[in-house]
CSV table of C-alpha atoms in Angstrom, one decimal:
chain,number,residue,atom,x,y,z
A,1,PHE,CA,9.8,-22.5,-21.8
A,2,ASP,CA,12.3,-22.2,-19.0
A,3,HIS,CA,13.2,-19.1,-17.1
A,4,ARG,CA,16.5,-18.7,-18.9
A,5,ALA,CA,14.9,-18.6,-22.3
A,6,ARG,CA,12.4,-16.0,-21.0
A,7,ARG,CA,15.2,-13.9,-19.6
A,8,ARG,CA,17.0,-14.1,-23.0
A,9,THR,CA,13.9,-13.2,-24.9
A,10,ARG,CA,13.4,-10.1,-22.6
A,11,ALA,CA,17.0,-9.1,-22.9
A,12,VAL,CA,16.9,-9.4,-26.7
A,13,ALA,CA,13.7,-7.4,-26.8
A,14,SER,CA,15.2,-4.7,-24.6
A,15,MET,CA,18.1,-4.4,-27.0
A,16,GLY,CA,15.6,-3.4,-29.7
A,17,PHE,CA,15.5,-6.7,-31.6
A,18,GLY,CA,11.8,-7.2,-31.1
A,19,ASP,CA,9.0,-7.1,-28.6
A,20,THR,CA,7.9,-9.9,-26.5
A,21,ALA,CA,4.3,-10.8,-25.8
A,22,GLY,CA,3.0,-9.6,-22.4
A,23,GLU,CA,5.9,-7.2,-21.9
A,24,ASP,CA,5.0,-3.6,-21.2
A,25,PRO,CA,7.8,-1.2,-22.2
A,26,THR,CA,6.5,1.4,-19.7
A,27,ASP,CA,7.1,-0.9,-16.7
A,28,ALA,CA,10.4,0.7,-15.9
A,29,VAL,CA,8.8,4.1,-16.0
A,30,GLY,CA,5.9,2.9,-13.8
A,31,ALA,CA,8.3,1.8,-11.1
A,32,LEU,CA,9.8,5.2,-11.0
A,33,PHE,CA,6.5,7.1,-10.5
A,34,PRO,CA,6.6,6.9,-6.7
A,35,VAL,CA,10.1,8.4,-6.7
A,36,PHE,CA,8.8,11.2,-8.9
A,37,VAL,CA,5.9,11.9,-6.5
A,38,VAL,CA,8.2,11.9,-3.5
A,39,SER,CA,10.5,14.3,-5.3
A,40,VAL,CA,7.7,16.7,-6.3
A,41,LEU,CA,6.0,16.5,-2.9
A,42,GLY,CA,9.2,17.0,-1.0
A,43,THR,CA,10.1,20.0,-3.1
A,44,PHE,CA,7.1,21.9,-1.7
A,45,LEU,CA,6.4,20.1,1.6
A,46,ILE,CA,9.8,20.3,3.2
A,47,PRO,CA,10.4,24.1,2.8
A,48,ALA,CA,6.7,24.9,3.6
A,49,THR,CA,6.9,22.8,6.8
A,50,LEU,CA,10.2,24.3,7.9
A,51,ALA,CA,8.8,27.9,7.3
A,52,ARG,CA,5.7,27.1,9.3
A,53,LEU,CA,7.6,25.6,12.2
A,54,VAL,CA,10.0,28.6,12.3
A,55,SER,CA,7.0,31.0,12.2
A,56,ALA,CA,5.2,29.1,15.0
A,57,ALA,CA,8.4,29.1,17.1
A,58,LYS,CA,8.9,32.8,16.7
A,59,SER,CA,5.2,33.7,17.4
A,60,ALA,CA,5.2,31.4,20.5
A,61,LYS,CA,8.4,33.1,21.8
A,62,THR,CA,6.9,36.6,21.2
A,63,THR,CA,3.5,35.9,22.7
A,64,SER,CA,4.9,34.3,25.8
A,65,ALA,CA,7.4,37.1,26.3
A,66,LEU,CA,4.5,39.7,26.1
A,67,GLY,CA,2.2,37.6,28.2
A,68,LYS,CA,-0.5,37.5,25.5
A,69,ASP,CA,-2.2,34.6,23.7
A,70,ASP,CA,-2.8,34.2,19.9
A,71,ASP,CA,-5.9,36.5,20.1
A,72,GLY,CA,-3.9,39.3,21.7
A,73,LYS,CA,-5.6,38.8,25.1
A,74,VAL,CA,-3.5,38.9,28.3
A,75,MET,CA,-2.6,35.4,29.4
A,76,VAL,CA,-3.3,34.4,33.0
A,77,ASN,CA,-1.2,31.5,34.2
A,78,GLU,CA,-2.7,31.2,37.6
A,79,VAL,CA,-5.7,32.4,39.6
A,80,ALA,CA,-5.1,34.0,42.9
A,81,ASP,CA,-8.6,33.8,44.3
A,82,THR,CA,-10.2,30.4,43.7
A,83,GLN,CA,-12.9,30.8,46.3
A,84,SER,CA,-14.9,33.6,44.6
A,85,ASP,CA,-17.2,33.1,41.6
A,86,TRP,CA,-14.8,35.2,39.4
A,87,GLY,CA,-11.9,33.0,40.5
A,88,LYS,CA,-13.8,29.8,39.8
A,89,ALA,CA,-14.7,31.0,36.3
A,90,ALA,CA,-11.2,32.1,35.6
A,91,ALA,CA,-9.8,28.8,36.8
A,92,ALA,CA,-12.3,26.9,34.5
A,93,THR,CA,-11.3,29.1,31.6
A,94,LEU,CA,-7.6,28.6,32.4
A,95,LYS,CA,-8.2,24.8,32.5
A,96,LYS,CA,-10.0,24.9,29.1
A,97,ARG,CA,-7.1,26.9,27.5
A,98,LYS,CA,-4.4,24.7,28.8
A,99,MET,CA,-2.7,22.8,25.9
A,100,THR,CA,-3.1,19.1,26.4
A,101,THR,CA,-1.7,16.3,24.2
A,102,SER,CA,-5.1,15.6,22.8
A,103,LYS,CA,-5.6,19.3,21.8
A,104,ARG,CA,-2.2,19.3,20.1
A,105,VAL,CA,-2.9,16.1,18.2
A,106,SER,CA,-6.4,17.3,17.1
A,107,GLY,CA,-4.7,20.5,15.9
A,108,LEU,CA,-2.8,18.5,13.3
A,109,PHE,CA,-6.1,17.6,11.6
A,110,ARG,CA,-7.6,21.1,11.4
A,111,GLY,CA,-7.3,23.8,8.6
A,112,SER,CA,-4.1,23.9,6.7
A,113,ASN,CA,-2.4,21.6,9.1
A,114,LEU,CA,-4.5,18.8,7.7
A,115,TRP,CA,-2.9,19.3,4.3
A,116,TYR,CA,0.6,19.2,5.8
A,117,THR,CA,-0.3,16.1,7.7
A,118,ILE,CA,-1.7,14.3,4.7
A,119,GLY,CA,1.4,15.3,2.6
A,120,TRP,CA,3.8,13.9,5.2
A,121,ILE,CA,1.8,10.7,5.6
A,122,VAL,CA,1.8,10.2,1.8
A,123,MET,CA,5.5,10.9,1.7
A,124,ILE,CA,6.3,8.5,4.5
A,125,VAL,CA,4.2,5.8,3.0
A,126,LEU,CA,5.8,6.2,-0.5
A,127,CYS,CA,9.3,6.2,1.0
A,128,VAL,CA,8.6,3.0,2.8
A,129,TRP,CA,7.1,1.5,-0.3
A,130,ILE,CA,10.1,2.6,-2.4
A,131,ASN,CA,12.5,1.2,0.2
A,132,ASN,CA,10.7,-2.2,0.3
A,133,THR,CA,10.3,-2.6,-3.5
A,134,PRO,CA,12.9,-5.0,-4.8
A,135,LEU,CA,15.4,-3.7,-7.3
A,136,GLU,CA,15.3,-5.3,-10.7
A,137,GLU,CA,19.0,-5.0,-11.4
A,138,LYS,CA,20.0,-7.2,-14.3
A,139,GLY,CA,23.4,-6.6,-15.7
A,140,PHE,CA,24.0,-6.5,-19.4
A,141,ASP,CA,25.4,-9.9,-20.4
A,142,PRO,CA,25.8,-10.3,-24.2
A,143,TYR,CA,27.0,-13.9,-23.8
A,144,ASP,CA,23.7,-14.8,-22.1
A,145,ILE,CA,21.7,-13.0,-24.8
A,146,LEU,CA,23.6,-14.8,-27.6
A,147,GLU,CA,23.4,-18.1,-25.7
A,148,LEU,CA,27.2,-18.4,-25.8
A,149,ARG,CA,29.8,-19.4,-23.2
A,150,ILE,CA,32.3,-16.8,-22.0
A,151,GLY,CA,35.4,-16.8,-24.1
A,152,ALA,CA,33.6,-17.8,-27.4
A,153,THR,CA,35.5,-17.2,-30.6
A,154,PRO,CA,34.7,-14.2,-32.8
A,155,LYS,CA,33.4,-16.6,-35.4
A,156,GLU,CA,30.9,-18.1,-32.9
A,157,ILE,CA,29.8,-14.7,-31.7
A,158,LYS,CA,29.2,-13.5,-35.3
A,159,SER,CA,27.2,-16.7,-36.1
A,160,ALA,CA,25.0,-16.4,-33.0
A,161,TYR,CA,24.4,-12.7,-33.7
A,162,ARG,CA,23.3,-13.4,-37.3
A,163,LYS,CA,21.0,-16.2,-36.1
A,164,LEU,CA,19.3,-13.9,-33.6
A,165,SER,CA,19.1,-11.0,-36.0
A,166,LEU,CA,17.3,-13.3,-38.5
A,167,LYS,CA,15.0,-14.5,-35.7
A,168,PHE,CA,14.0,-10.9,-34.6
A,169,HIS,CA,14.3,-9.1,-38.0
A,170,PRO,CA,10.9,-7.5,-38.8
A,171,ASP,CA,11.1,-8.4,-42.5
A,172,LYS,CA,12.1,-12.0,-41.8
A,173,ASN,CA,9.8,-12.7,-38.9
A,174,PRO,CA,6.4,-10.9,-38.8
A,175,ASP,CA,5.7,-11.9,-35.2
């Protein structure tokens, strides 16, 4: 059974003349499921992320202009007296509050940010997978299905069609 005969059988089956063994008619739908997931996920994730970023930018601008942090406490950017006990404690507190790269990264995996991060990771992975999945584009070629050469006469076409219709007719062929 060569590859051309298999391709013809699949093509005839896809035209509705019969079903081939081992073929799953939902394969085409299964290949589109990641596209559906990316669409649904993107419908909610993109606007929610944009709204969250805009909100965070506005609150950062407001709090830095007022000189207050997220808890409403007055922010101290530098300590004038680093020799006294109070100054040393204030400097230590300021050092703890300073945003470092590791604190920003760990903030991605806390609370609701965790769900946003997971959603974006899933979306990126699915987009890469969709992009790397080969397309199964097979043009409709009736000459190939009927096993005819291009330019066949109408009589040859009619004869080949009748032969295939008998082969795949449910009453004539119970397979």
